[in-house]
Amino acid sequence: PLPSSEALERLASGPGACAALLQIAELLLICATREAVAHDRPALASTGTPDAWKIGGAMRLLYDLPARRWSVASLAREVGMSRSVFATQFARLIGHAPMHFLARVRMQRAETLLRDGGHSLRKIAQLAGYESVAAFTRAFKREFGITPGAYRRAKFGTADSQAYLDYAAKKSTKR
């Protein structure tokens, strides 16, 4: 679900507004592309490249199977393209390299699973495509600035987790 207009207005002001708005713009583009791919609409085909449908198919594979052990070569093979042409076209059309895009998809999946609750960190790591909790934790912290455990605790609103989130926010702005 996308944020409400009120939430977007709050994000558009204050510290980190530019970064937040860039992330929302990227999310909207991804949602529109996913919708187009899911309903066989020619959203990417309008870019003028004959490989756009194949790139859309690759995006669908990444969304549907994020836990699979993907490589640029395996994705290219799945959609019937050479590795180099696939990597070039993917980056041109989507704005990110395929593995960077996959990492974002995995983090979105992990964040959703953490918010929803009901799974151990080990299971979430597995469902998001990570072979170990340690690798998942490092990737999650790199993406969100806090550990998955702290993120989960913050979802349930404990005082300790809020203090940690405040600390992590201050620490990440100093970088």
Tab-separated table of C-alpha atoms in Angstrom:
chain	number	residue	atom	x	y	z
A	1	PRO	CA	0.000	0.000	0.000
A	2	LEU	CA	1.161	3.482	-0.857
A	3	PRO	CA	1.292	6.281	1.718
A	4	SER	CA	-1.671	8.630	2.055
A	5	SER	CA	-1.462	12.189	0.755
A	6	GLU	CA	-1.145	13.404	4.352
A	7	ALA	CA	1.811	11.103	4.942
A	8	LEU	CA	3.433	12.307	1.708
A	9	GLU	CA	3.029	15.928	2.818
A	10	ARG	CA	4.749	15.124	6.131
A	11	LEU	CA	7.585	13.392	4.285
A	12	ALA	CA	8.020	16.370	1.947
A	13	SER	CA	9.228	18.635	4.736
A	14	GLY	CA	11.921	18.429	7.368
A	15	PRO	CA	15.189	16.537	7.511
A	16	GLY	CA	15.610	13.867	4.863
A	17	ALA	CA	12.694	15.136	2.748
A	18	CYS	CA	14.620	14.972	-0.517
A	19	ALA	CA	15.784	11.405	0.106
A	20	ALA	CA	12.293	10.330	1.156
A	21	LEU	CA	10.686	11.860	-1.927
A	22	LEU	CA	13.258	10.225	-4.219
A	23	GLN	CA	12.477	6.855	-2.645
A	24	ILE	CA	8.732	7.429	-3.069
A	25	ALA	CA	9.209	8.402	-6.713
A	26	GLU	CA	11.205	5.221	-7.265
A	27	LEU	CA	8.519	3.186	-5.489
A	28	LEU	CA	5.797	4.692	-7.668
A	29	LEU	CA	7.768	3.866	-10.807
A	30	ILE	CA	8.298	0.306	-9.615
A	31	CYS	CA	4.614	-0.085	-8.719
A	32	ALA	CA	3.536	1.211	-12.129
A	33	THR	CA	5.988	-1.087	-13.887
A	34	ARG	CA	4.897	-4.094	-11.814
A	35	GLU	CA	1.267	-3.329	-12.582
A	36	ALA	CA	2.027	-3.068	-16.275
A	37	VAL	CA	3.966	-6.330	-16.266
A	38	ALA	CA	1.295	-8.124	-14.243
A	39	HIS	CA	-1.435	-7.064	-16.651
A	40	ASP	CA	0.602	-7.306	-19.875
A	41	ARG	CA	0.313	-3.588	-20.513
A	42	PRO	CA	2.918	-2.046	-22.799
A	43	ALA	CA	4.420	0.339	-20.214
A	44	LEU	CA	8.018	-0.604	-20.936
A	45	ALA	CA	7.365	-1.255	-24.614
A	46	SER	CA	6.788	2.453	-25.126
A	47	THR	CA	10.490	2.985	-24.481
A	48	GLY	CA	11.168	1.960	-28.066
A	49	THR	CA	13.395	-1.034	-27.366
A	50	PRO	CA	12.368	-4.516	-28.468
A	51	ASP	CA	13.914	-5.931	-25.281
A	52	ALA	CA	11.639	-3.938	-22.963
A	53	TRP	CA	9.167	-6.814	-22.587
A	54	LYS	CA	12.028	-9.120	-21.656
A	55	ILE	CA	13.246	-6.671	-19.014
A	56	GLY	CA	9.699	-6.505	-17.663
A	57	GLY	CA	9.675	-10.296	-17.523
A	58	ALA	CA	12.930	-10.256	-15.585
A	59	MET	CA	11.474	-7.759	-13.108
A	60	ARG	CA	8.491	-10.032	-12.631
A	61	LEU	CA	10.804	-12.971	-11.926
A	62	LEU	CA	12.677	-10.919	-9.324
A	63	TYR	CA	9.442	-9.897	-7.605
A	64	ASP	CA	7.944	-13.383	-7.748
A	65	LEU	CA	11.097	-15.295	-6.774
A	66	PRO	CA	13.375	-12.980	-4.778
A	67	ALA	CA	14.833	-15.831	-2.729
A	68	ARG	CA	16.198	-17.618	-5.791
A	69	ARG	CA	19.983	-17.533	-6.287
A	70	TRP	CA	19.963	-15.049	-9.151
A	71	SER	CA	22.883	-13.819	-11.182
A	72	VAL	CA	22.865	-11.455	-14.135
A	73	ALA	CA	23.619	-14.444	-16.353
A	74	SER	CA	20.763	-16.567	-14.960
A	75	LEU	CA	18.265	-13.709	-15.318
A	76	ALA	CA	19.402	-13.034	-18.872
A	77	ARG	CA	19.089	-16.727	-19.692
A	78	GLU	CA	15.538	-16.825	-18.256
A	79	VAL	CA	14.389	-14.021	-20.567
A	80	GLY	CA	16.380	-15.109	-23.615
A	81	MET	CA	18.985	-12.367	-23.764
A	82	SER	CA	22.757	-12.240	-23.651
A	83	ARG	CA	24.179	-11.270	-20.277
A	84	SER	CA	25.807	-8.051	-21.487
A	85	VAL	CA	22.801	-6.816	-23.486
A	86	PHE	CA	20.488	-7.706	-20.606
A	87	ALA	CA	22.594	-5.844	-18.027
A	88	THR	CA	22.880	-2.780	-20.254
A	89	GLN	CA	19.184	-2.662	-21.172
A	90	PHE	CA	18.045	-3.330	-17.592
A	91	ALA	CA	20.144	-0.467	-16.243
A	92	ARG	CA	18.988	1.847	-19.045
A	93	LEU	CA	15.283	1.086	-18.593
A	94	ILE	CA	15.082	0.648	-14.825
A	95	GLY	CA	17.841	2.971	-13.683
A	96	HIS	CA	19.671	0.365	-11.591
A	97	ALA	CA	21.809	-2.672	-12.262
A	98	PRO	CA	19.853	-5.937	-11.997
A	99	MET	CA	21.534	-7.083	-8.767
A	100	HIS	CA	21.026	-3.694	-7.130
A	101	PHE	CA	17.363	-3.853	-8.099
A	102	LEU	CA	17.150	-7.404	-6.697
A	103	ALA	CA	18.654	-6.230	-3.405
A	104	ARG	CA	15.962	-3.534	-3.182
A	105	VAL	CA	13.215	-6.078	-3.932
A	106	ARG	CA	14.584	-8.368	-1.230
A	107	MET	CA	14.682	-5.545	1.294
A	108	GLN	CA	11.098	-4.567	0.472
A	109	ARG	CA	10.050	-8.185	0.986
A	110	ALA	CA	11.952	-8.385	4.276
A	111	GLU	CA	10.484	-5.117	5.518
A	112	THR	CA	6.975	-6.330	4.761
A	113	LEU	CA	7.584	-9.643	6.538
A	114	LEU	CA	9.021	-7.841	9.570
A	115	ARG	CA	6.021	-5.496	9.733
A	116	ASP	CA	3.558	-8.339	9.387
A	117	GLY	CA	5.200	-10.407	12.111
A	118	GLY	CA	4.784	-14.133	12.478
A	119	HIS	CA	8.188	-15.207	11.127
A	120	SER	CA	11.552	-15.639	12.788
A	121	LEU	CA	14.481	-13.590	11.513
A	122	ARG	CA	15.937	-16.816	10.108
A	123	LYS	CA	12.761	-17.464	8.090
A	124	ILE	CA	12.570	-13.848	6.892
A	125	ALA	CA	16.213	-14.001	5.802
A	126	GLN	CA	15.469	-17.192	3.881
A	127	LEU	CA	12.291	-15.812	2.254
A	128	ALA	CA	14.151	-12.648	1.263
A	129	GLY	CA	16.948	-14.627	-0.396
A	130	TYR	CA	19.735	-14.524	2.181
A	131	GLU	CA	21.675	-17.625	3.151
A	132	SER	CA	22.304	-16.499	6.730
A	133	VAL	CA	20.774	-14.227	9.330
A	134	ALA	CA	24.114	-12.404	9.585
A	135	ALA	CA	24.172	-11.568	5.857
A	136	PHE	CA	20.537	-10.486	6.019
A	137	THR	CA	21.160	-8.319	9.078
A	138	ARG	CA	24.121	-6.568	7.411
A	139	ALA	CA	22.126	-5.891	4.236
A	140	PHE	CA	19.083	-4.692	6.179
A	141	LYS	CA	21.137	-2.343	8.336
A	142	ARG	CA	22.902	-0.983	5.249
A	143	GLU	CA	19.511	-0.262	3.647
A	144	PHE	CA	17.508	1.016	6.629
A	145	GLY	CA	20.146	2.130	9.144
A	146	ILE	CA	18.933	-0.239	11.877
A	147	THR	CA	18.980	-3.970	12.446
A	148	PRO	CA	15.942	-6.103	11.562
A	149	GLY	CA	15.400	-6.843	15.251
A	150	ALA	CA	15.356	-3.141	16.149
A	151	TYR	CA	13.011	-2.487	13.228
A	152	ARG	CA	10.646	-5.203	14.449
A	153	ARG	CA	10.739	-3.886	18.025
A	154	ALA	CA	10.038	-0.356	16.758
A	155	LYS	CA	6.950	-1.617	14.966
A	156	PHE	CA	5.499	-2.601	18.326
A	157	GLY	CA	6.400	0.808	19.800
A	158	THR	CA	8.520	0.056	22.852
A	159	ALA	CA	10.348	2.963	24.495
A	160	ASP	CA	13.742	1.279	24.132
A	161	SER	CA	13.287	0.747	20.418
A	162	GLN	CA	12.230	4.370	19.896
A	163	ALA	CA	15.371	5.525	21.670
A	164	TYR	CA	17.410	3.234	19.426
A	165	LEU	CA	15.686	4.576	16.301
A	166	ASP	CA	16.433	8.134	17.397
A	167	TYR	CA	20.079	7.179	17.971
A	168	ALA	CA	20.309	5.409	14.593
A	169	ALA	CA	18.751	8.398	12.804
A	170	LYS	CA	21.276	10.772	14.357
A	171	LYS	CA	24.127	8.420	13.538
A	172	SER	CA	23.079	8.026	9.894
A	173	THR	CA	22.824	11.811	9.366
A	174	LYS	CA	26.421	12.236	10.532
A	175	ARG	CA	27.748	10.090	7.656
